CSV table of C-alpha atoms in Angstrom, one decimal:
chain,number,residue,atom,x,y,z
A,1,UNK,CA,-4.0,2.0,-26.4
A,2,UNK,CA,-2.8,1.0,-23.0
A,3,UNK,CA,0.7,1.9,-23.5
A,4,UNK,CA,0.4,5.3,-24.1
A,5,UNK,CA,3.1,8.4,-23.2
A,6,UNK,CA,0.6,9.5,-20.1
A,7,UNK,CA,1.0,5.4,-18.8
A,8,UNK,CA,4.4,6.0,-18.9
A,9,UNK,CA,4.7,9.1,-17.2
A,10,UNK,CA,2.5,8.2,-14.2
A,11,UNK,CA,4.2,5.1,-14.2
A,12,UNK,CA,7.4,6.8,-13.3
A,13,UNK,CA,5.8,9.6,-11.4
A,14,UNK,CA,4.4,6.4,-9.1
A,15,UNK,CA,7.9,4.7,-9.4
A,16,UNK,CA,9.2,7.7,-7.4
A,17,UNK,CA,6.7,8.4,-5.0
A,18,UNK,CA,6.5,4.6,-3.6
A,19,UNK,CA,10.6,4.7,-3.4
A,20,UNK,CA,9.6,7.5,-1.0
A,21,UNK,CA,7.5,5.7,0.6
A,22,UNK,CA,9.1,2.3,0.9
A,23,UNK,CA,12.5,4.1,2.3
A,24,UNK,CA,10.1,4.6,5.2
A,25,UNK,CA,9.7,0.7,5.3
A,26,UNK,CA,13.0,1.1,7.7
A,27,UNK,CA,11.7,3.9,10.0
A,28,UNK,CA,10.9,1.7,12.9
A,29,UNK,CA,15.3,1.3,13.3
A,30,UNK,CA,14.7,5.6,13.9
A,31,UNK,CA,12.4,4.5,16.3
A,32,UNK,CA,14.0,2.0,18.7
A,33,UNK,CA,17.7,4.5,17.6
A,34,UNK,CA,15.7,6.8,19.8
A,35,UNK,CA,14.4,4.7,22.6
A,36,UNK,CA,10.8,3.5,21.1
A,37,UNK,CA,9.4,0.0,21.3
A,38,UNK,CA,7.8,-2.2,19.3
A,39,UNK,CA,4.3,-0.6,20.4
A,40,UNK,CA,5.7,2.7,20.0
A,41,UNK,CA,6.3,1.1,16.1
A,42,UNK,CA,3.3,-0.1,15.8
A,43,UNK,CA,1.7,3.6,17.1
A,44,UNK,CA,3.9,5.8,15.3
A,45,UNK,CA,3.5,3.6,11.8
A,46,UNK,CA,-0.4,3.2,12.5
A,47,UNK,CA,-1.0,6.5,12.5
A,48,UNK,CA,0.2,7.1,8.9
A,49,UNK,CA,-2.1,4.4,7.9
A,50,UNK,CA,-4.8,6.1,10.1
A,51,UNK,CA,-5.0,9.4,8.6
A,52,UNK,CA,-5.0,7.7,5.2
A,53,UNK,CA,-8.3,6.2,6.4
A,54,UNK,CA,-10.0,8.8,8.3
A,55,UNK,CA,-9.4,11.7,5.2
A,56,UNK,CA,-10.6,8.6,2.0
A,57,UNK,CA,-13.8,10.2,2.0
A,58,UNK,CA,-13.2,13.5,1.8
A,59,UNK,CA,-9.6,12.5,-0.5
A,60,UNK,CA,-12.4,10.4,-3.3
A,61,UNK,CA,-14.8,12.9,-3.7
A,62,UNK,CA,-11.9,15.5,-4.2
A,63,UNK,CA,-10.7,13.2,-6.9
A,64,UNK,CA,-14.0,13.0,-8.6
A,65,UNK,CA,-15.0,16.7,-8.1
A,66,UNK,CA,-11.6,18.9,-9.1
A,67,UNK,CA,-9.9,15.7,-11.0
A,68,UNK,CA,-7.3,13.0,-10.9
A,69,UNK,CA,-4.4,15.2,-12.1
A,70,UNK,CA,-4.6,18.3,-9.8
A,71,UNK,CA,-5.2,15.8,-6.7
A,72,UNK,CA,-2.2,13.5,-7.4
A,73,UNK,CA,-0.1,16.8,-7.4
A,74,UNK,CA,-1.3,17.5,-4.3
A,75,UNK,CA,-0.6,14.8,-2.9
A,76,UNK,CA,2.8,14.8,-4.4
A,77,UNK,CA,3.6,18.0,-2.9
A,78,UNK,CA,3.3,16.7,0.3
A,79,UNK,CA,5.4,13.5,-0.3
A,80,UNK,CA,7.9,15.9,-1.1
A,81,UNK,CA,7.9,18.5,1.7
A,82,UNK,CA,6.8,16.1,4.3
A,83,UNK,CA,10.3,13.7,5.0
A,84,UNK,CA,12.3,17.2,5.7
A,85,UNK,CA,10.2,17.7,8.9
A,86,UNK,CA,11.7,15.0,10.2
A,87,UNK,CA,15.1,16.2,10.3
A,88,UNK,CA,13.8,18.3,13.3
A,89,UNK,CA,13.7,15.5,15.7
A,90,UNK,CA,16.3,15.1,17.6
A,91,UNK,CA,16.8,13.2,21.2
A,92,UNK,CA,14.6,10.7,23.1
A,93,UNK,CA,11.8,9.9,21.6
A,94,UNK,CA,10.1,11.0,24.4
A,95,UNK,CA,10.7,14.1,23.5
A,96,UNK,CA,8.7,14.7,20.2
A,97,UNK,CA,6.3,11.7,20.2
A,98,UNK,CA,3.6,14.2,19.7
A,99,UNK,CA,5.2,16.5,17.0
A,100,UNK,CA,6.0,12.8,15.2
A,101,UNK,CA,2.7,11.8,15.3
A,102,UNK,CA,1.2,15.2,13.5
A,103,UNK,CA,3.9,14.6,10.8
A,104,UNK,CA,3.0,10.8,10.4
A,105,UNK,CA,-0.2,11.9,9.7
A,106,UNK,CA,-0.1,14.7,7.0
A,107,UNK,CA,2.7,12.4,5.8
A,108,UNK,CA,0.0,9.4,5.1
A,109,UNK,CA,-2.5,11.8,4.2
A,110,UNK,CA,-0.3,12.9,0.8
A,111,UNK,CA,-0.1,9.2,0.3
A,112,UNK,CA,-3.6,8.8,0.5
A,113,UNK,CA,-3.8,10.9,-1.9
A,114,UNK,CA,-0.9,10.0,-4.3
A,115,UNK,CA,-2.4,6.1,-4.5
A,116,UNK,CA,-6.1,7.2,-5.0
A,117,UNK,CA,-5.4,9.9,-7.4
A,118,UNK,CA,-3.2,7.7,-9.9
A,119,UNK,CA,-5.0,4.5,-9.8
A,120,UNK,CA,-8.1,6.3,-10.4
A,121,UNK,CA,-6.4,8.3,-13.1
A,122,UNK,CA,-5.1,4.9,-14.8
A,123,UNK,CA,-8.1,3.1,-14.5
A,124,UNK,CA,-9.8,5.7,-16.4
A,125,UNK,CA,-7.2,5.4,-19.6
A,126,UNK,CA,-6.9,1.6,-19.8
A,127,UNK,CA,-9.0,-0.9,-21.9
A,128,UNK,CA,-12.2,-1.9,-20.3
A,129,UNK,CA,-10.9,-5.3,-21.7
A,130,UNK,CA,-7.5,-5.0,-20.0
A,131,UNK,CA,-8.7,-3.8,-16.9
A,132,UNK,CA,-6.5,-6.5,-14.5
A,133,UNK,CA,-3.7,-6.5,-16.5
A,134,UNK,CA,-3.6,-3.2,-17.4
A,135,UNK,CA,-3.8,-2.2,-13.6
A,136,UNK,CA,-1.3,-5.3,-12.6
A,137,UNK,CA,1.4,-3.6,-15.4
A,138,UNK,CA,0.6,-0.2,-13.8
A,139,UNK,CA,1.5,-1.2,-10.5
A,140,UNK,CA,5.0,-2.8,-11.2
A,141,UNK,CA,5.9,1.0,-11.1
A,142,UNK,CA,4.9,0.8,-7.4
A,143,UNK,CA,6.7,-2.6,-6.5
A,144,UNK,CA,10.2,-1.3,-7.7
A,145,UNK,CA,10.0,1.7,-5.5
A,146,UNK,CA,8.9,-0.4,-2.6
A,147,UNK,CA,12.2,-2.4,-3.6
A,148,UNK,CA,14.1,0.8,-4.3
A,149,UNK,CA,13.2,2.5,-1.7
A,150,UNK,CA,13.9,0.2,1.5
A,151,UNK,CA,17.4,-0.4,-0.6
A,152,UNK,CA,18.6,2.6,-0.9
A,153,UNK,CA,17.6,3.4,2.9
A,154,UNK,CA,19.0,0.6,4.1
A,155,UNK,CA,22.6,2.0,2.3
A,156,UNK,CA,21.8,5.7,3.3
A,157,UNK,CA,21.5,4.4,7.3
A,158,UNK,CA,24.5,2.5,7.2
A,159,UNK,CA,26.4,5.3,5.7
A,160,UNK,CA,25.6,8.5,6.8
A,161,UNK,CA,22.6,8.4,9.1
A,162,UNK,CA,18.9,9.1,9.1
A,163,UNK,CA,19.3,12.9,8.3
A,164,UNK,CA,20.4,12.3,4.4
A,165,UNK,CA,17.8,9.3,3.9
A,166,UNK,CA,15.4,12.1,5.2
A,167,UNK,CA,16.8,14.2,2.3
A,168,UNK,CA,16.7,12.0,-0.4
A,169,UNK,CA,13.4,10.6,0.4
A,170,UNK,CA,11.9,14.0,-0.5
A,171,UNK,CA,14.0,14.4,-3.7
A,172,UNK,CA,13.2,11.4,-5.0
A,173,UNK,CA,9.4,12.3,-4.2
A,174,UNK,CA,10.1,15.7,-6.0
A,175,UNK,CA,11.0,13.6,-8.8
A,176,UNK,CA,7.2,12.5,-9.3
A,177,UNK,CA,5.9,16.1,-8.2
A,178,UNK,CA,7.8,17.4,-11.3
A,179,UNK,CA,7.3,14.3,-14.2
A,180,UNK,CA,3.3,14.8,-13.2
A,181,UNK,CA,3.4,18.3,-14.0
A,182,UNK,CA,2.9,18.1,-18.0
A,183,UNK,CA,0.0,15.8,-18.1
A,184,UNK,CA,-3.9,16.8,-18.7
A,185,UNK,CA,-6.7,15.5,-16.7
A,186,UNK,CA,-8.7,12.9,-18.9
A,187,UNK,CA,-11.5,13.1,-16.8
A,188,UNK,CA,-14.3,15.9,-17.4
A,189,UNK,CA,-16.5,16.0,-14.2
A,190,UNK,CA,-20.4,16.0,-14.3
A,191,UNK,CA,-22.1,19.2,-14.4
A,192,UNK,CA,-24.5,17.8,-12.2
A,193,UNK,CA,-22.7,16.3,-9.0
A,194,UNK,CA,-23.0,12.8,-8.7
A,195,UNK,CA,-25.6,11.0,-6.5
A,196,UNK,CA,-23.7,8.8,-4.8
A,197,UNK,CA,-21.7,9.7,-1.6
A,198,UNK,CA,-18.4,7.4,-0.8
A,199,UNK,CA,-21.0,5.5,1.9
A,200,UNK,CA,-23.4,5.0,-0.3
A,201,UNK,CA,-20.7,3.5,-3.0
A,202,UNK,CA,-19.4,1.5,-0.2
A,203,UNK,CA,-22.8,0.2,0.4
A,204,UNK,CA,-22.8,-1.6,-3.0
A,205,UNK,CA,-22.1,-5.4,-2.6
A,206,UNK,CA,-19.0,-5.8,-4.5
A,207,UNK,CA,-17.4,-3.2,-3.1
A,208,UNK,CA,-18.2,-4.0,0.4
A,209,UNK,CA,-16.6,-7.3,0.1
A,210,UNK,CA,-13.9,-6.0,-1.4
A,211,UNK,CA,-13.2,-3.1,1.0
A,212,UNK,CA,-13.7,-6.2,3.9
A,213,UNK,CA,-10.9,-8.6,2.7
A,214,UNK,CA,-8.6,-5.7,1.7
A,215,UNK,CA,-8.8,-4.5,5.6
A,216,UNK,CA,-7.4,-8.1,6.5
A,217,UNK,CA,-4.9,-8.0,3.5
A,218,UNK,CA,-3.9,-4.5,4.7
A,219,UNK,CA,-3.3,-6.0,8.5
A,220,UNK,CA,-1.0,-8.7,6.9
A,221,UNK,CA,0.5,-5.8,5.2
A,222,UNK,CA,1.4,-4.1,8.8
A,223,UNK,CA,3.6,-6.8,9.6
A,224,UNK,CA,5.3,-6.5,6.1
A,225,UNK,CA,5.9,-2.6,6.3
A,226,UNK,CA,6.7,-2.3,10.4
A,227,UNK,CA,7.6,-5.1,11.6
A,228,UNK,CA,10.1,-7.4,8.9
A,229,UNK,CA,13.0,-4.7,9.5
A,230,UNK,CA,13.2,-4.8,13.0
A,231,UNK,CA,12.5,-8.5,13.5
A,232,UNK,CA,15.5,-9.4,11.1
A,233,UNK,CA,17.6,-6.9,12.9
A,234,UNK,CA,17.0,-8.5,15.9
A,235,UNK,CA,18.1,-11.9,14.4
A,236,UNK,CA,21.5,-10.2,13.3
A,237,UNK,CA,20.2,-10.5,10.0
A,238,UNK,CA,22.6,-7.8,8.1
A,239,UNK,CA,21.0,-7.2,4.7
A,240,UNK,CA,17.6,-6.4,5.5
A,241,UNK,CA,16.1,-5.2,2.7
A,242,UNK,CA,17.2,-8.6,0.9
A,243,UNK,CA,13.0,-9.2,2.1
A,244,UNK,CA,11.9,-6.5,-0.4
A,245,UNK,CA,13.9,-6.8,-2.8
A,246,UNK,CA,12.8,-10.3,-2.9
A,247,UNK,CA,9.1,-9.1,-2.7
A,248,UNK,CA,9.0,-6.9,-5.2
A,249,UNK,CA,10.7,-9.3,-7.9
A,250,UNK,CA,8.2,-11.6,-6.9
A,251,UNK,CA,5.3,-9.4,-7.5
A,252,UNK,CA,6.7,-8.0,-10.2
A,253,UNK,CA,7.1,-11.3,-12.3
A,254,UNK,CA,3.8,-11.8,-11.1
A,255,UNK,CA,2.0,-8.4,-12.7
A,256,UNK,CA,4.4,-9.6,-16.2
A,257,UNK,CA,3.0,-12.9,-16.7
A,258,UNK,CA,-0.3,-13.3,-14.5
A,259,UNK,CA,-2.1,-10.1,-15.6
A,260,UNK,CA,-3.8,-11.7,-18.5
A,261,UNK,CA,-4.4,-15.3,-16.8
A,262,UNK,CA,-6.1,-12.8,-14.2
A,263,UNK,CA,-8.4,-11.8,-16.7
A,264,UNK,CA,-9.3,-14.8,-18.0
A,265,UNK,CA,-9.5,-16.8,-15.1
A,266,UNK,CA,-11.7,-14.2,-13.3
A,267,UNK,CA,-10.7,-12.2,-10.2
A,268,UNK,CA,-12.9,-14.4,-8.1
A,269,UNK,CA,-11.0,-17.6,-9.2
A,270,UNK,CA,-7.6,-16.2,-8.4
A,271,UNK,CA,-8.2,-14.1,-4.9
A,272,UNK,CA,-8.6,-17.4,-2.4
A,273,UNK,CA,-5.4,-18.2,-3.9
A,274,UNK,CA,-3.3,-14.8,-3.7
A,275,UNK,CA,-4.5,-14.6,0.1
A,276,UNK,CA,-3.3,-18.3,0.8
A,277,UNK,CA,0.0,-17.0,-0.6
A,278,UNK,CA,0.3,-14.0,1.3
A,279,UNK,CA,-0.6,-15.2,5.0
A,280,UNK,CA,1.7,-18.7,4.3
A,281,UNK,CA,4.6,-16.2,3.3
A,282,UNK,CA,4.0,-14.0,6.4
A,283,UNK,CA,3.5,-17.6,8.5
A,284,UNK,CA,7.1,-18.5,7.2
A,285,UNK,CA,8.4,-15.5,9.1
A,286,UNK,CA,8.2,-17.6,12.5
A,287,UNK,CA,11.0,-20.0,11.6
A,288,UNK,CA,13.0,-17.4,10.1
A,289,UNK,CA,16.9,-17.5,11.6
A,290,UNK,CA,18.8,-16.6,8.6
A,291,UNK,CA,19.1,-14.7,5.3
A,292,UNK,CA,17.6,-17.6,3.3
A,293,UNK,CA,14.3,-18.0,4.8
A,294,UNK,CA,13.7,-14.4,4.7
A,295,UNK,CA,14.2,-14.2,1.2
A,296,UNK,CA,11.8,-17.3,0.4
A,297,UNK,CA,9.2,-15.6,2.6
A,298,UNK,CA,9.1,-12.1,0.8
A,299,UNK,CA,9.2,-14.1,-2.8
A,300,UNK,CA,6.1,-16.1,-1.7
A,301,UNK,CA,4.5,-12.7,0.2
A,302,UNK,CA,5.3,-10.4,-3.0
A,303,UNK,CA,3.7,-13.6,-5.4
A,304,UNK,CA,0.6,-13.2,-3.8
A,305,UNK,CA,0.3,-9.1,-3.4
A,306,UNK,CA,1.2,-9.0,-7.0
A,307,UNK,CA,-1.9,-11.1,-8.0
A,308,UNK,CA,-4.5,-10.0,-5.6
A,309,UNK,CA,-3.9,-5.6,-5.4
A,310,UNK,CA,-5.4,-5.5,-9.0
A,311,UNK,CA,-7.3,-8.4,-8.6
A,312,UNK,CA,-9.1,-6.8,-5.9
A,313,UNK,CA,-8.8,-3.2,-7.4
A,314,UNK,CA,-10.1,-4.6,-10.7
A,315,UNK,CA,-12.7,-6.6,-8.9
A,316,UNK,CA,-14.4,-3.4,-7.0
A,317,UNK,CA,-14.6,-1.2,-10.0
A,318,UNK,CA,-15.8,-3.5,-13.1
A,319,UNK,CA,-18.5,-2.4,-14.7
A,320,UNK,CA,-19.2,0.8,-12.8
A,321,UNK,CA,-19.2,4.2,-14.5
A,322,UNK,CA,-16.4,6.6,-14.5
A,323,UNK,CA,-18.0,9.4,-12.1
A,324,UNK,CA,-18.4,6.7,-9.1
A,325,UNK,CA,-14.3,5.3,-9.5
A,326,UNK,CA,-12.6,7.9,-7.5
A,327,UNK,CA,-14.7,6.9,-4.9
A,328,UNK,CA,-14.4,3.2,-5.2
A,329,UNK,CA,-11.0,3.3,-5.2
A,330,UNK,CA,-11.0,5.5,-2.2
A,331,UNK,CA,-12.7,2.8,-0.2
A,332,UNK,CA,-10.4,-0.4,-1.9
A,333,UNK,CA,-7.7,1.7,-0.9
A,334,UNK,CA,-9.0,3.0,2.5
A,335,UNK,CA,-9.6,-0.4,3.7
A,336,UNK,CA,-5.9,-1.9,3.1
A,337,UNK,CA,-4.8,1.3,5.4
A,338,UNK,CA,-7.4,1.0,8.1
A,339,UNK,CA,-6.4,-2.6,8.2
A,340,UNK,CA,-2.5,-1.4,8.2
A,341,UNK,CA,-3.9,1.0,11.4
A,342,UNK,CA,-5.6,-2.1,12.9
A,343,UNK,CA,-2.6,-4.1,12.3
A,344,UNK,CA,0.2,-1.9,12.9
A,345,UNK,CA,-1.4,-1.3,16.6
A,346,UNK,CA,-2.2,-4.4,17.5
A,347,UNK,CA,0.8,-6.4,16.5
A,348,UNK,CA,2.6,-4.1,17.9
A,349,UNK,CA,1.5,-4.9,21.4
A,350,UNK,CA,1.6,-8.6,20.1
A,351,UNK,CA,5.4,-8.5,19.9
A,352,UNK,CA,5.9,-6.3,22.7
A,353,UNK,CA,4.1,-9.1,25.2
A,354,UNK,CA,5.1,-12.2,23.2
A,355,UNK,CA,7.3,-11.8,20.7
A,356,UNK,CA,8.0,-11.5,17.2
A,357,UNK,CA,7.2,-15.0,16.3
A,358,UNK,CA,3.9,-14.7,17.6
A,359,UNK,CA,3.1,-11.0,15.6
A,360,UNK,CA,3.6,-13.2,11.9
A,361,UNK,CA,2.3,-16.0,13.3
A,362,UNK,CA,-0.9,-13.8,14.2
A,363,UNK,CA,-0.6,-11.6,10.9
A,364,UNK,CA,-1.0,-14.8,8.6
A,365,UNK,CA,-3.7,-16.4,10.2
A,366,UNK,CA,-5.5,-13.0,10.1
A,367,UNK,CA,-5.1,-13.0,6.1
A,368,UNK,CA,-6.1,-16.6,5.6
A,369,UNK,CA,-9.2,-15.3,7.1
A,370,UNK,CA,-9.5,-13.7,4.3
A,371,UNK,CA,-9.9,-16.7,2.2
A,372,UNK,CA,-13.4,-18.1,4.5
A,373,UNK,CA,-14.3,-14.7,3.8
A,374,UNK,CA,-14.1,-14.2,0.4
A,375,UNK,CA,-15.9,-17.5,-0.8
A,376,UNK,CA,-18.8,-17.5,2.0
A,377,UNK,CA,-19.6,-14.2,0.7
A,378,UNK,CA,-19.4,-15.1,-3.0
A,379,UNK,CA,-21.6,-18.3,-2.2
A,380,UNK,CA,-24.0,-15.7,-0.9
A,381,UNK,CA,-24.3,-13.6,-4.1
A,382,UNK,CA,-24.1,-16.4,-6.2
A,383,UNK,CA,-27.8,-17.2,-4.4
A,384,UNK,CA,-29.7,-13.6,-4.6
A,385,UNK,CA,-29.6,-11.2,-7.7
A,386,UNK,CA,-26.8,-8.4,-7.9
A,387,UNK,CA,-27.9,-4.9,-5.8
């Protein structure tokens, strides 16, 4: 049954930690509040991204070794203890660039955690035969924090400051560190450790080109998380988070009605066309100078992230056996942060030298890519037998 109580509960347990994480989305205002730049963004939001990346080996095989459900409350842990430390900095940013940089990254590292942990842990419950849309359901959870999250922020900032978003971005993280608590693990691990290491998974053909177009997804996915706030604040654009909101409907509606047309369709038929959405949504950015156009560019952006994350996710792990998914979805997920690091750095010092325009404009063509990509490599398997 895919619909089960333990769906439901991780669904809201991921609802709260990704409203967490998406009130985050406006950090880089904190940033330039307290003298930073836009490289000093794209550093200081990298780095979360970076530790995510450098810790998915370790963070997969803990997942398949001590289980999903003791990881993910880990990880939730963090998310909830991590947003108080930043309460502590106070001043130019100058000041505690260094401390803010250690907190970024055992702040991404709980993430890390948090996303491999429950996918993992969901993947393992849900129909073989509703894999994509079972997933695509799952991660609506996820979309309405990131909508949720950047929302209430936005509210929080105007209101009464960074201090009290810090403080409700932990309780609402507590939230999911508390609904987790009652669940059981439904995976039993091997008596005898698996064979395969996280490289030697990633060495597998499917997951290697999956892990390669989710790195360029991830650096189109920099520009959405760092970048969109402080480029519409900069064009007096009030309502900021009118973007995610937009985004997350978008993918949303997606997830309801295009799980199953996934499914049947096939996840190689429908990727080329979620990547062309995403990169012409970020490419719509450039001639953004109002409230209007930034709405139509997060609906397109949202439509395509809410067909290709499971697409891709369901892509990399069909077919292979249970003891080997904690570390596939270590690298799917892995590779959209090391692309978010990539991103987050380099567009950063994009905008700084030519502008914002010039960051999207640069962030879509990178995604569409993507799409080359994708189909030379398919063409290739389609010629030689599966490894």
């Amino acid at each position: 049954m895919l619909y089960s109580r333990t769906f439901f509960s991780l669904a809201i347990a991921n609802l709260s930690c990704l409203s967490s994480y998406g009130a985050f989305f406006l950090f880089p205002l904190f940033i330039t509040a307290h003298g930073g730049d836009q490289v000093d963004i794209g550093i200081i939001m990298g780095v979360f991204a970076l530790s995510s990346v450098l810790c998915r080996p370790w963070i997969s095989n803990m997942i398949d070794r001590v289980g999903r459900k003791k990881s993910y409350a880990a990880g939730s842990m963090i998310m909830t203890l991590m947003p108080l430390a930043y309460l502590f900095f106070r001043g130019a940013l100058d000041n505690f660039y260094l401390p803010l940089i250690m907190v970024r990254i055992v702040h991404g590292i709980g993430f890390a955690i948090c996303i491999t942990a429950v996918f993992t842990y969901i993947a393992d419950i849900i129909p073989h035969e509703r894999l994509n849309g079972g997933l695509g359901m799952f991660g609506i959870s996820g979309l309405m924090g990131t909508a949720l999250g950047p929302v209430l922020a936005e509210i929080i900032i105007h209101r009464a400051g960074f201090d009290l978003l810090f403080i409700v971005a932990a309780a609402i993280a507590g939230v999911g560190l508390i609904i987790q608590y009652p669940l059981k693990d439904t995976y039993v691990p091997l008596v005898k450790p698996a064979e395969s290491s996280f490289f030697l998974v990633l060495q597998k053909r499917r997951v290697f080109l999956t892990a390669a177009v989710a790195v360029l997804f991830g650096f189109g996915l920099a520009a959405v998380n760092g970048f969109v706030s402080p480029y519409a604040s900069e064009r007096r654009i009030f309502f900021i988070s009118l973007y995610y909101i937009a985004y997350s409907c978008a993918a949303i509606i997606t997830r309801l009605f295009g799980g199953s047309f996934i499914d049947r369709q096939g996840e190689d038929t429908i990727i080329p066309y979620a990547l062309a959405l995403v990169g012409g949504g970020l490419l719509l950015l450039v001639f953004m100078k109002e409230s209007c156009l930034l709405f139509f560019s997060g609906f397109i952006t949202g439509c395509g992230h809410g067909l290709l994350y499971p697409a891709l996710n369901a892509h990399a792990i069909r077919g292979e056996p249970q003891n080997v998914r904690g570390k596939i979805t270590g690298a799917y997920t892995g590779s959209i942060d090391a692309g978010a690091f990539i991103g987050s750095v380099s567009l950063g010092y994009v905008g700084e030298l030519a502008g914002f325009q010039a960051l999207f404009l640069a962030a879509g063509a990178v995604v569409l890519c993507a799409i080359f990509i994708f189909r030379r490599v398919n063409i290739f398997k389609l010629s030689r037998p599966s490894g």
